[in-house]
Amino acid sequence: MSVHSTSPQFKANAGHALADAQLQRAMGNVKKGFIDKRRAAADRLPEFEEMRDSARDIKDHTLAHLDLYLERYEEKVTEAGGHVHYARDADEARRLILDICKAQGAKTVTKGKSMISEEIGINAYLEAAGMEPVETDLGEYIIQLRNEMPSHIIAPAVHLNASQVESDFRRVHKHLDKDRDLSQPVQLLTEARAVLRERFLAADVGITGANFLVAETGSSIIVTNEGNGDLTQTLPKTHIVLASIEKIIPTLDDVAQLLRVLARSATGQDLSVYTTFSTGPRRAGDLDGPENYHVVILDNGRSSMLGTSFEEMLRCIRCGACMNHCPVYHAVGGHAYGWVYPGPMGAVLTPSLIGVDKGGHLPNASTFCGRCESVCPVRIPLPKLMRHWREREFERHLSPATVRAGLSFWGYFAKRPALYRFTTRLAMGTLGWLGRIKGERKGRFSRLPFAGGWTQFRDFPAPQGATFQQRWRQEQRAKKQARDGREAA
Amino acid sequence: MGAREDILGNIRRSLGVRGDERTRRSVVQERLARAPKGLIPQRGQVSGEARIALFKEQAESVQASVARVSDRAQVPEAIATYLRDHNLPAELRMGSDPRLTGMPWGETSLSLRHGVSDGSDTNAVSHAYGGVAETGTLVMVSGADNPSTLNLLPDNHIVVVDAAEIEGDYETMWERLRATYGKGVMPRTVNYITGPSRSGDIEQTLLLGAHGPRRVHIIVVGDPGSA
């Protein structure tokens, strides 16, 4: 366990989110932007679908040989003059990072955007030790000012509107002119740039995440658009890379394959603005770059996912496409998920990392519409994995008594096909008849026993009278007749 | 047991392997040694002037600007013109790359500064290691010749790239880097730069000049065939 989770309260969180007008307005931007941009970028590259297969295969190969690639990666980092540290869990990672910062006498610690750093809650830990962590990605900076968690893995402040950012800047940037104009997003950006430029130059340690770690060369790679990650890792005396075990990729050529699907899936760019490969500390004769280079490799439950059905989740390259396309995420935003990772990937990863007892609601928050899987650049079968969690939740008796009773009731009939056919025919026939005779609301029910959760918000359409199985048999028969007719003719 | 051994042990337990299997080791060795190329898109598979045209088109599509000169001696004048056209101060910072320092700067009225930036420079010029036409990407390597911070701190970044060093795809660029630095060895920093810095973090509105340069101006030098 790492940072505090409100995932067990998902239902309440979702309820609040749906009633939050400010949030609902901001979430409109997600639906508008990301989907069209990804589509356009995918269409510009005829090989895009094949490239997704290639990306999936590279990740599968790497995971199957992860121990060996990790060893090789460590060797190469050491050769280049860097240090690799291993952390079994969040607490160990935090202590390693604090020790490095302390050894540098660090006061200001700048940070590039890193979801792993959210996972281990490093900011609060450094603050408690008297240091000042400064988030430098614009979105991360904004939510740090608000003392919030990111609501999206690549667009952390996507749940906010410009007016909210303006009032935060006025509240925090007290040294600036009170009457300055901040009505345009570009003015907010310019102000953040100026404020953060000072922090970059003052920082003693820079912490970044890594999109990939390359075994061939011992390089850490970050992909950004703002350039904040680069300033974070280049200006301070010490650079700490914080990454989880599954970021390892064999070669630079493999990285090229993954880069071709990453930005296209994430923001609809062909390539992000800055893709930076860092290898060890500054070299003899260099005028810039860090003097010390550390990599903290975090497990935090991931090694136990290998060899299970959840191994496929470790292919994830954190592009955010699954949440960008998720109707549930669109409706409730990222905070409702209650921990670090939201959306479909969070619904699968969260129970793996904090336990299905705490994260079990998340895989239930899906209609299994399949959009997430259809856009995943590494083809993770997210709906299937959510279903696996539902099964585990049921097996471990974690689902509520009413759900369990309902499923047992249904199971009793499902295991007795003749009885099932009879009762469903009876039930659908009755409902269909009731639906037809009801005068003013013909064809719809505004109230139904056991279906209050549905009818409280919308009418339930009356069945047409036949069951699915009846209908299926009918259509098969019709098809067969048509076929026989053709053959006879 | 230490964290390292614990983690590697747990990975091996989960995968059902010991770690010393000959075949697994040789599969990994082979992949690292051979670095097989994956699927390379057709887009970048053009040569000569068509490749330069693709590079330009892609770079411009991400809001970089591109100029072309026939030889190195014309670069200072091209930069002076660019700065004047954009009402920018006639000052320029650069590293110690002989390809840059050897240019006829005296023919312009630009005031030059050398070495790393303290964060207050308006303009800087760097020489790229190369370019990738596929996405209009500049490839920069660190060192005193072209300090990495010059790619990031100045408001306006001007990058000189030889036409002959623009490759079609990333894979060819890796081949060249391996030939220059040795297999498995990298310069401290390799920056792939594709357009000026930007952010969409406020209401998904695209804004240029987040933390890095607000403008990236590329000067392509010479012919793709010579260099």
mmCIF file with all atom_site columns, N, CA, C and O in Angstrom, chain A residues 1-8 10 13 90 115-116 118-121 149-152 300 302 334-342 346 349-355 358-359 362:
data_model
loop_
_atom_site.group_PDB
_atom_site.id
_atom_site.type_symbol
_atom_site.label_atom_id
_atom_site.label_alt_id
_atom_site.label_comp_id
_atom_site.label_asym_id
_atom_site.label_entity_id
_atom_site.label_seq_id
_atom_site.pdbx_PDB_ins_code
_atom_site.Cartn_x
_atom_site.Cartn_y
_atom_site.Cartn_z
_atom_site.occupancy
_atom_site.B_iso_or_equiv
_atom_site.pdbx_formal_charge
_atom_site.auth_seq_id
_atom_site.auth_comp_id
_atom_site.auth_asym_id
_atom_site.auth_atom_id
_atom_site.pdbx_PDB_model_num
ATOM 1   N N  . MET A 1 1   ? 0.831   -1.203 0.000   1.00 0.00 ? 1   MET A N  1
ATOM 2   C CA . MET A 1 1   ? 0.000   0.000  0.000   1.00 0.00 ? 1   MET A CA 1
ATOM 3   C C  . MET A 1 1   ? 0.866   1.253  0.000   1.00 0.00 ? 1   MET A C  1
ATOM 4   O O  . MET A 1 1   ? 1.928   1.301  0.572   1.00 0.00 ? 1   MET A O  1
ATOM 5   N N  . SER A 1 2   ? 0.372   2.266  -0.639  1.00 0.00 ? 2   SER A N  1
ATOM 6   C CA . SER A 1 2   ? 1.164   3.481  -0.715  1.00 0.00 ? 2   SER A CA 1
ATOM 7   C C  . SER A 1 2   ? 0.274   4.660  -0.362  1.00 0.00 ? 2   SER A C  1
ATOM 8   O O  . SER A 1 2   ? -0.103  4.817  0.777   1.00 0.00 ? 2   SER A O  1
ATOM 9   N N  . VAL A 1 3   ? -0.092  5.459  -1.353  1.00 0.00 ? 3   VAL A N  1
ATOM 10  C CA . VAL A 1 3   ? -0.901  6.616  -0.995  1.00 0.00 ? 3   VAL A CA 1
ATOM 11  C C  . VAL A 1 3   ? -2.325  6.171  -0.657  1.00 0.00 ? 3   VAL A C  1
ATOM 12  O O  . VAL A 1 3   ? -2.798  5.141  -1.096  1.00 0.00 ? 3   VAL A O  1
ATOM 13  N N  . HIS A 1 4   ? -3.000  7.001  0.143   1.00 0.00 ? 4   HIS A N  1
ATOM 14  C CA . HIS A 1 4   ? -4.336  6.677  0.625   1.00 0.00 ? 4   HIS A CA 1
ATOM 15  C C  . HIS A 1 4   ? -5.313  6.489  -0.535  1.00 0.00 ? 4   HIS A C  1
ATOM 16  O O  . HIS A 1 4   ? -5.274  7.205  -1.528  1.00 0.00 ? 4   HIS A O  1
ATOM 17  N N  . SER A 1 5   ? -6.165  5.538  -0.399  1.00 0.00 ? 5   SER A N  1
ATOM 18  C CA . SER A 1 5   ? -7.098  5.236  -1.464  1.00 0.00 ? 5   SER A CA 1
ATOM 19  C C  . SER A 1 5   ? -8.536  5.463  -1.030  1.00 0.00 ? 5   SER A C  1
ATOM 20  O O  . SER A 1 5   ? -8.922  5.122  0.085   1.00 0.00 ? 5   SER A O  1
ATOM 21  N N  . THR A 1 6   ? -9.340  6.062  -1.919  1.00 0.00 ? 6   THR A N  1
ATOM 22  C CA . THR A 1 6   ? -10.775 6.141  -1.642  1.00 0.00 ? 6   THR A CA 1
ATOM 23  C C  . THR A 1 6   ? -11.530 5.240  -2.619  1.00 0.00 ? 6   THR A C  1
ATOM 24  O O  . THR A 1 6   ? -12.740 5.390  -2.801  1.00 0.00 ? 6   THR A O  1
ATOM 25  N N  . SER A 1 7   ? -10.798 4.282  -3.241  1.00 0.00 ? 7   SER A N  1
ATOM 26  C CA . SER A 1 7   ? -11.450 3.368  -4.186  1.00 0.00 ? 7   SER A CA 1
ATOM 27  C C  . SER A 1 7   ? -12.622 2.610  -3.571  1.00 0.00 ? 7   SER A C  1
ATOM 28  O O  . SER A 1 7   ? -13.625 2.368  -4.247  1.00 0.00 ? 7   SER A O  1
ATOM 29  N N  . PRO A 1 8   ? -12.537 2.213  -2.276  1.00 0.00 ? 8   PRO A N  1
ATOM 30  C CA . PRO A 1 8   ? -13.706 1.506  -1.702  1.00 0.00 ? 8   PRO A CA 1
ATOM 31  C C  . PRO A 1 8   ? -14.977 2.347  -1.741  1.00 0.00 ? 8   PRO A C  1
ATOM 32  O O  . PRO A 1 8   ? -16.072 1.806  -1.701  1.00 0.00 ? 8   PRO A O  1
ATOM 33  N N  . PHE A 1 10  ? -16.011 4.107  -4.255  1.00 0.00 ? 10  PHE A N  1
ATOM 34  C CA . PHE A 1 10  ? -16.194 4.492  -5.654  1.00 0.00 ? 10  PHE A CA 1
ATOM 35  C C  . PHE A 1 10  ? -17.615 4.972  -5.950  1.00 0.00 ? 10  PHE A C  1
ATOM 36  O O  . PHE A 1 10  ? -17.825 5.964  -6.629  1.00 0.00 ? 10  PHE A O  1
ATOM 37  N N  . ASN A 1 13  ? -18.148 8.369  -4.614  1.00 0.00 ? 13  ASN A N  1
ATOM 38  C CA . ASN A 1 13  ? -17.318 9.284  -5.413  1.00 0.00 ? 13  ASN A CA 1
ATOM 39  C C  . ASN A 1 13  ? -17.984 9.593  -6.753  1.00 0.00 ? 13  ASN A C  1
ATOM 40  O O  . ASN A 1 13  ? -18.029 10.738 -7.200  1.00 0.00 ? 13  ASN A O  1
ATOM 41  N N  . ALA A 1 90  ? 6.581   0.742  -1.922  1.00 0.00 ? 90  ALA A N  1
ATOM 42  C CA . ALA A 1 90  ? 6.571   2.213  -1.914  1.00 0.00 ? 90  ALA A CA 1
ATOM 43  C C  . ALA A 1 90  ? 7.466   2.763  -0.817  1.00 0.00 ? 90  ALA A C  1
ATOM 44  O O  . ALA A 1 90  ? 8.229   3.714  -1.030  1.00 0.00 ? 90  ALA A O  1
ATOM 45  N N  . MET A 1 115 ? 3.850   8.984  -12.774 1.00 0.00 ? 115 MET A N  1
ATOM 46  C CA . MET A 1 115 ? 2.746   8.342  -12.060 1.00 0.00 ? 115 MET A CA 1
ATOM 47  C C  . MET A 1 115 ? 3.276   7.471  -10.924 1.00 0.00 ? 115 MET A C  1
ATOM 48  O O  . MET A 1 115 ? 2.607   7.283  -9.911  1.00 0.00 ? 115 MET A O  1
ATOM 49  N N  . ILE A 1 116 ? 4.479   6.915  -11.107 1.00 0.00 ? 116 ILE A N  1
ATOM 50  C CA . ILE A 1 116 ? 5.054   6.091  -10.042 1.00 0.00 ? 116 ILE A CA 1
ATOM 51  C C  . ILE A 1 116 ? 5.288   6.949  -8.802  1.00 0.00 ? 116 ILE A C  1
ATOM 52  O O  . ILE A 1 116 ? 5.131   6.486  -7.671  1.00 0.00 ? 116 ILE A O  1
ATOM 53  N N  . GLU A 1 118 ? 3.473   9.358  -7.859  1.00 0.00 ? 118 GLU A N  1
ATOM 54  C CA . GLU A 1 118 ? 2.159   9.465  -7.202  1.00 0.00 ? 118 GLU A CA 1
ATOM 55  C C  . GLU A 1 118 ? 1.882   8.182  -6.429  1.00 0.00 ? 118 GLU A C  1
ATOM 56  O O  . GLU A 1 118 ? 1.348   8.197  -5.319  1.00 0.00 ? 118 GLU A O  1
ATOM 57  N N  . GLU A 1 119 ? 2.248   7.067  -7.068  1.00 0.00 ? 119 GLU A N  1
ATOM 58  C CA . GLU A 1 119 ? 1.982   5.761  -6.458  1.00 0.00 ? 119 GLU A CA 1
ATOM 59  C C  . GLU A 1 119 ? 2.680   5.640  -5.100  1.00 0.00 ? 119 GLU A C  1
ATOM 60  O O  . GLU A 1 119 ? 2.143   5.042  -4.168  1.00 0.00 ? 119 GLU A O  1
ATOM 61  N N  . ILE A 1 120 ? 3.899   6.170  -4.996  1.00 0.00 ? 120 ILE A N  1
ATOM 62  C CA . ILE A 1 120 ? 4.621   6.033  -3.731  1.00 0.00 ? 120 ILE A CA 1
ATOM 63  C C  . ILE A 1 120 ? 4.430   7.258  -2.828  1.00 0.00 ? 120 ILE A C  1
ATOM 64  O O  . ILE A 1 120 ? 4.942   7.276  -1.712  1.00 0.00 ? 120 ILE A O  1
ATOM 65  N N  . GLY A 1 121 ? 3.719   8.265  -3.309  1.00 0.00 ? 121 GLY A N  1
ATOM 66  C CA . GLY A 1 121 ? 3.443   9.439  -2.473  1.00 0.00 ? 121 GLY A CA 1
ATOM 67  C C  . GLY A 1 121 ? 4.708   10.157 -2.037  1.00 0.00 ? 121 GLY A C  1
ATOM 68  O O  . GLY A 1 121 ? 4.861   10.524 -0.871  1.00 0.00 ? 121 GLY A O  1
ATOM 69  N N  . MET A 1 149 ? -4.823  15.002 -6.459  1.00 0.00 ? 149 MET A N  1
ATOM 70  C CA . MET A 1 149 ? -4.148  13.965 -7.230  1.00 0.00 ? 149 MET A CA 1
ATOM 71  C C  . MET A 1 149 ? -4.437  14.208 -8.715  1.00 0.00 ? 149 MET A C  1
ATOM 72  O O  . MET A 1 149 ? -5.448  14.835 -9.044  1.00 0.00 ? 149 MET A O  1
ATOM 73  N N  . PRO A 1 150 ? -3.576  13.706 -9.615  1.00 0.00 ? 150 PRO A N  1
ATOM 74  C CA . PRO A 1 150 ? -3.930  13.810 -11.037 1.00 0.00 ? 150 PRO A CA 1
ATOM 75  C C  . PRO A 1 150 ? -5.215  13.033 -11.319 1.00 0.00 ? 150 PRO A C  1
ATOM 76  O O  . PRO A 1 150 ? -5.470  12.016 -10.681 1.00 0.00 ? 150 PRO A O  1
ATOM 77  N N  . SER A 1 151 ? -6.003  13.544 -12.257 1.00 0.00 ? 151 SER A N  1
ATOM 78  C CA . SER A 1 151 ? -7.245  12.845 -12.578 1.00 0.00 ? 151 SER A CA 1
ATOM 79  C C  . SER A 1 151 ? -7.122  12.097 -13.905 1.00 0.00 ? 151 SER A C  1
ATOM 80  O O  . SER A 1 151 ? -8.079  11.508 -14.378 1.00 0.00 ? 151 SER A O  1
ATOM 81  N N  . HIS A 1 152 ? -5.915  12.179 -14.497 1.00 0.00 ? 152 HIS A N  1
ATOM 82  C CA . HIS A 1 152 ? -5.687  11.528 -15.798 1.00 0.00 ? 152 HIS A CA 1
ATOM 83  C C  . HIS A 1 152 ? -4.195  11.257 -15.846 1.00 0.00 ? 152 HIS A C  1
ATOM 84  O O  . HIS A 1 152 ? -3.410  12.056 -15.333 1.00 0.00 ? 152 HIS A O  1
ATOM 85  N N  . ASN A 1 300 ? 6.646   -3.100 -6.157  1.00 0.00 ? 300 ASN A N  1
ATOM 86  C CA . ASN A 1 300 ? 5.332   -2.763 -5.585  1.00 0.00 ? 300 ASN A CA 1
ATOM 87  C C  . ASN A 1 300 ? 4.206   -3.668 -6.078  1.00 0.00 ? 300 ASN A C  1
ATOM 88  O O  . ASN A 1 300 ? 3.117   -3.181 -6.410  1.00 0.00 ? 300 ASN A O  1
ATOM 89  N N  . ARG A 1 302 ? 4.225   -5.752 -8.777  1.00 0.00 ? 302 ARG A N  1
ATOM 90  C CA . ARG A 1 302 ? 4.160   -6.092 -10.195 1.00 0.00 ? 302 ARG A CA 1
ATOM 91  C C  . ARG A 1 302 ? 4.728   -7.472 -10.510 1.00 0.00 ? 302 ARG A C  1
ATOM 92  O O  . ARG A 1 302 ? 4.202   -8.187 -11.368 1.00 0.00 ? 302 ARG A O  1
ATOM 93  N N  . GLY A 1 334 ? -11.468 11.249 -13.293 1.00 0.00 ? 334 GLY A N  1
ATOM 94  C CA . GLY A 1 334 ? -10.469 10.343 -12.735 1.00 0.00 ? 334 GLY A CA 1
ATOM 95  C C  . GLY A 1 334 ? -10.480 10.216 -11.223 1.00 0.00 ? 334 GLY A C  1
ATOM 96  O O  . GLY A 1 334 ? -10.123 9.171  -10.687 1.00 0.00 ? 334 GLY A O  1
ATOM 97  N N  . HIS A 1 335 ? -10.871 11.283 -10.524 1.00 0.00 ? 335 HIS A N  1
ATOM 98  C CA . HIS A 1 335 ? -10.758 11.236 -9.062  1.00 0.00 ? 335 HIS A CA 1
ATOM 99  C C  . HIS A 1 335 ? -11.687 10.211 -8.420  1.00 0.00 ? 335 HIS A C  1
ATOM 100 O O  . HIS A 1 335 ? -11.383 9.658  -7.373  1.00 0.00 ? 335 HIS A O  1
ATOM 101 N N  . ALA A 1 336 ? -12.816 9.957  -9.088  1.00 0.00 ? 336 ALA A N  1
ATOM 102 C CA . ALA A 1 336 ? -13.784 9.018  -8.511  1.00 0.00 ? 336 ALA A CA 1
ATOM 103 C C  . ALA A 1 336 ? -13.168 7.634  -8.307  1.00 0.00 ? 336 ALA A C  1
ATOM 104 O O  . ALA A 1 336 ? -13.556 6.904  -7.405  1.00 0.00 ? 336 ALA A O  1
ATOM 105 N N  . TYR A 1 337 ? -12.180 7.302  -9.155  1.00 0.00 ? 337 TYR A N  1
ATOM 106 C CA . TYR A 1 337 ? -11.573 5.977  -9.061  1.00 0.00 ? 337 TYR A CA 1
ATOM 107 C C  . TYR A 1 337 ? -10.800 5.800  -7.750  1.00 0.00 ? 337 TYR A C  1
ATOM 108 O O  . TYR A 1 337 ? -10.480 4.694  -7.352  1.00 0.00 ? 337 TYR A O  1
ATOM 109 N N  . GLY A 1 338 ? -10.452 6.915  -7.142  1.00 0.00 ? 338 GLY A N  1
ATOM 110 C CA . GLY A 1 338 ? -10.004 6.869  -5.763  1.00 0.00 ? 338 GLY A CA 1
ATOM 111 C C  . GLY A 1 338 ? -8.562  6.484  -5.490  1.00 0.00 ? 338 GLY A C  1
ATOM 112 O O  . GLY A 1 338 ? -8.148  6.420  -4.339  1.00 0.00 ? 338 GLY A O  1
ATOM 113 N N  . TRP A 1 339 ? -7.771  6.191  -6.510  1.00 0.00 ? 339 TRP A N  1
ATOM 114 C CA . TRP A 1 339 ? -6.362  5.942  -6.250  1.00 0.00 ? 339 TRP A CA 1
ATOM 115 C C  . TRP A 1 339 ? -5.567  6.604  -7.361  1.00 0.00 ? 339 TRP A C  1
ATOM 116 O O  . TRP A 1 339 ? -5.987  7.628  -7.891  1.00 0.00 ? 339 TRP A O  1
ATOM 117 N N  . VAL A 1 340 ? -4.414  6.065  -7.742  1.00 0.00 ? 340 VAL A N  1
ATOM 118 C CA . VAL A 1 340 ? -3.512  6.758  -8.652  1.00 0.00 ? 340 VAL A CA 1
ATOM 119 C C  . VAL A 1 340 ? -3.947  6.633  -10.112 1.00 0.00 ? 340 VAL A C  1
ATOM 120 O O  . VAL A 1 340 ? -3.884  7.592  -10.872 1.00 0.00 ? 340 VAL A O  1
ATOM 121 N N  . TYR A 1 341 ? -4.378  5.427  -10.498 1.00 0.00 ? 341 TYR A N  1
ATOM 122 C CA . TYR A 1 341 ? -4.632  5.138  -11.902 1.00 0.00 ? 341 TYR A CA 1
ATOM 123 C C  . TYR A 1 341 ? -6.132  5.045  -12.172 1.00 0.00 ? 341 TYR A C  1
ATOM 124 O O  . TYR A 1 341 ? -6.797  4.165  -11.640 1.00 0.00 ? 341 TYR A O  1
ATOM 125 N N  . PRO A 1 342 ? -6.674  5.940  -13.008 1.00 0.00 ? 342 PRO A N  1
ATOM 126 C CA . PRO A 1 342 ? -8.106  5.904  -13.287 1.00 0.00 ? 342 PRO A CA 1
ATOM 127 C C  . PRO A 1 342 ? -8.432  5.170  -14.590 1.00 0.00 ? 342 PRO A C  1
ATOM 128 O O  . PRO A 1 342 ? -7.545  4.654  -15.259 1.00 0.00 ? 342 PRO A O  1
ATOM 129 N N  . GLY A 1 346 ? -6.764  1.687  -14.914 1.00 0.00 ? 346 GLY A N  1
ATOM 130 C CA . GLY A 1 346 ? -6.767  1.776  -13.457 1.00 0.00 ? 346 GLY A CA 1
ATOM 131 C C  . GLY A 1 346 ? -7.676  0.727  -12.838 1.00 0.00 ? 346 GLY A C  1
ATOM 132 O O  . GLY A 1 346 ? -7.386  0.178  -11.778 1.00 0.00 ? 346 GLY A O  1
ATOM 133 N N  . LEU A 1 349 ? -5.458  -2.323 -12.964 1.00 0.00 ? 349 LEU A N  1
ATOM 134 C CA . LEU A 1 349 ? -4.197  -2.258 -12.220 1.00 0.00 ? 349 LEU A CA 1
ATOM 135 C C  . LEU A 1 349 ? -4.413  -2.028 -10.717 1.00 0.00 ? 349 LEU A C  1
ATOM 136 O O  . LEU A 1 349 ? -3.696  -2.607 -9.885  1.00 0.00 ? 349 LEU A O  1
ATOM 137 N N  . THR A 1 350 ? -5.381  -1.206 -10.360 1.00 0.00 ? 350 THR A N  1
ATOM 138 C CA . THR A 1 350 ? -5.568  -0.852 -8.951  1.00 0.00 ? 350 THR A CA 1
ATOM 139 C C  . THR A 1 350 ? -5.811  -2.072 -8.059  1.00 0.00 ? 350 THR A C  1
ATOM 140 O O  . THR A 1 350 ? -5.131  -2.227 -7.042  1.00 0.00 ? 350 THR A O  1
ATOM 141 N N  . PRO A 1 351 ? -6.741  -2.976 -8.432  1.00 0.00 ? 351 PRO A N  1
ATOM 142 C CA . PRO A 1 351 ? -6.909  -4.158 -7.577  1.00 0.00 ? 351 PRO A CA 1
ATOM 143 C C  . PRO A 1 351 ? -5.628  -5.000 -7.488  1.00 0.00 ? 351 PRO A C  1
ATOM 144 O O  . PRO A 1 351 ? -5.371  -5.599 -6.451  1.00 0.00 ? 351 PRO A O  1
ATOM 145 N N  . SER A 1 352 ? -4.823  -5.000 -8.560  1.00 0.00 ? 352 SER A N  1
ATOM 146 C CA . SER A 1 352 ? -3.568  -5.754 -8.520  1.00 0.00 ? 352 SER A CA 1
ATOM 147 C C  . SER A 1 352 ? -2.607  -5.157 -7.508  1.00 0.00 ? 352 SER A C  1
ATOM 148 O O  . SER A 1 352 ? -1.855  -5.868 -6.862  1.00 0.00 ? 352 SER A O  1
ATOM 149 N N  . LEU A 1 353 ? -2.605  -3.834 -7.402  1.00 0.00 ? 353 LEU A N  1
ATOM 150 C CA . LEU A 1 353 ? -1.592  -3.179 -6.580  1.00 0.00 ? 353 LEU A CA 1
ATOM 151 C C  . LEU A 1 353 ? -2.048  -2.903 -5.155  1.00 0.00 ? 353 LEU A C  1
ATOM 152 O O  . LEU A 1 353 ? -1.245  -2.919 -4.233  1.00 0.00 ? 353 LEU A O  1
ATOM 153 N N  . ILE A 1 354 ? -3.349  -2.620 -4.951  1.00 0.00 ? 354 ILE A N  1
ATOM 154 C CA . ILE A 1 354 ? -3.779  -2.347 -3.571  1.00 0.00 ? 354 ILE A CA 1
ATOM 155 C C  . ILE A 1 354 ? -4.738  -3.407 -3.045  1.00 0.00 ? 354 ILE A C  1
ATOM 156 O O  . ILE A 1 354 ? -5.201  -3.331 -1.919  1.00 0.00 ? 354 ILE A O  1
ATOM 157 N N  . GLY A 1 355 ? -5.053  -4.424 -3.865  1.00 0.00 ? 355 GLY A N  1
ATOM 158 C CA . GLY A 1 355 ? -5.924  -5.499 -3.399  1.00 0.00 ? 355 GLY A CA 1
ATOM 159 C C  . GLY A 1 355 ? -7.344  -5.352 -3.919  1.00 0.00 ? 355 GLY A C  1
ATOM 160 O O  . GLY A 1 355 ? -7.865  -4.244 -4.015  1.00 0.00 ? 355 GLY A O  1
ATOM 161 N N  . LYS A 1 358 ? -9.983  -3.618 -1.739  1.00 0.00 ? 358 LYS A N  1
ATOM 162 C CA . LYS A 1 358 ? -10.116 -2.154 -1.755  1.00 0.00 ? 358 LYS A CA 1
ATOM 163 C C  . LYS A 1 358 ? -10.516 -1.632 -3.138  1.00 0.00 ? 358 LYS A C  1
ATOM 164 O O  . LYS A 1 358 ? -11.229 -0.652 -3.240  1.00 0.00 ? 358 LYS A O  1
ATOM 165 N N  . GLY A 1 359 ? -9.999  -2.275 -4.190  1.00 0.00 ? 359 GLY A N  1
ATOM 166 C CA . GLY A 1 359 ? -10.229 -1.749 -5.537  1.00 0.00 ? 359 GLY A CA 1
ATOM 167 C C  . GLY A 1 359 ? -11.297 -2.490 -6.313  1.00 0.00 ? 359 GLY A C  1
ATOM 168 O O  . GLY A 1 359 ? -11.453 -2.287 -7.522  1.00 0.00 ? 359 GLY A O  1
ATOM 169 N N  . LEU A 1 362 ? -13.869 -0.944 -8.899  1.00 0.00 ? 362 LEU A N  1
ATOM 170 C CA . LEU A 1 362 ? -13.445 -0.334 -10.168 1.00 0.00 ? 362 LEU A CA 1
ATOM 171 C C  . LEU A 1 362 ? -13.727 -1.228 -11.376 1.00 0.00 ? 362 LEU A C  1
ATOM 172 O O  . LEU A 1 362 ? -14.279 -0.754 -12.365 1.00 0.00 ? 362 LEU A O  1
#
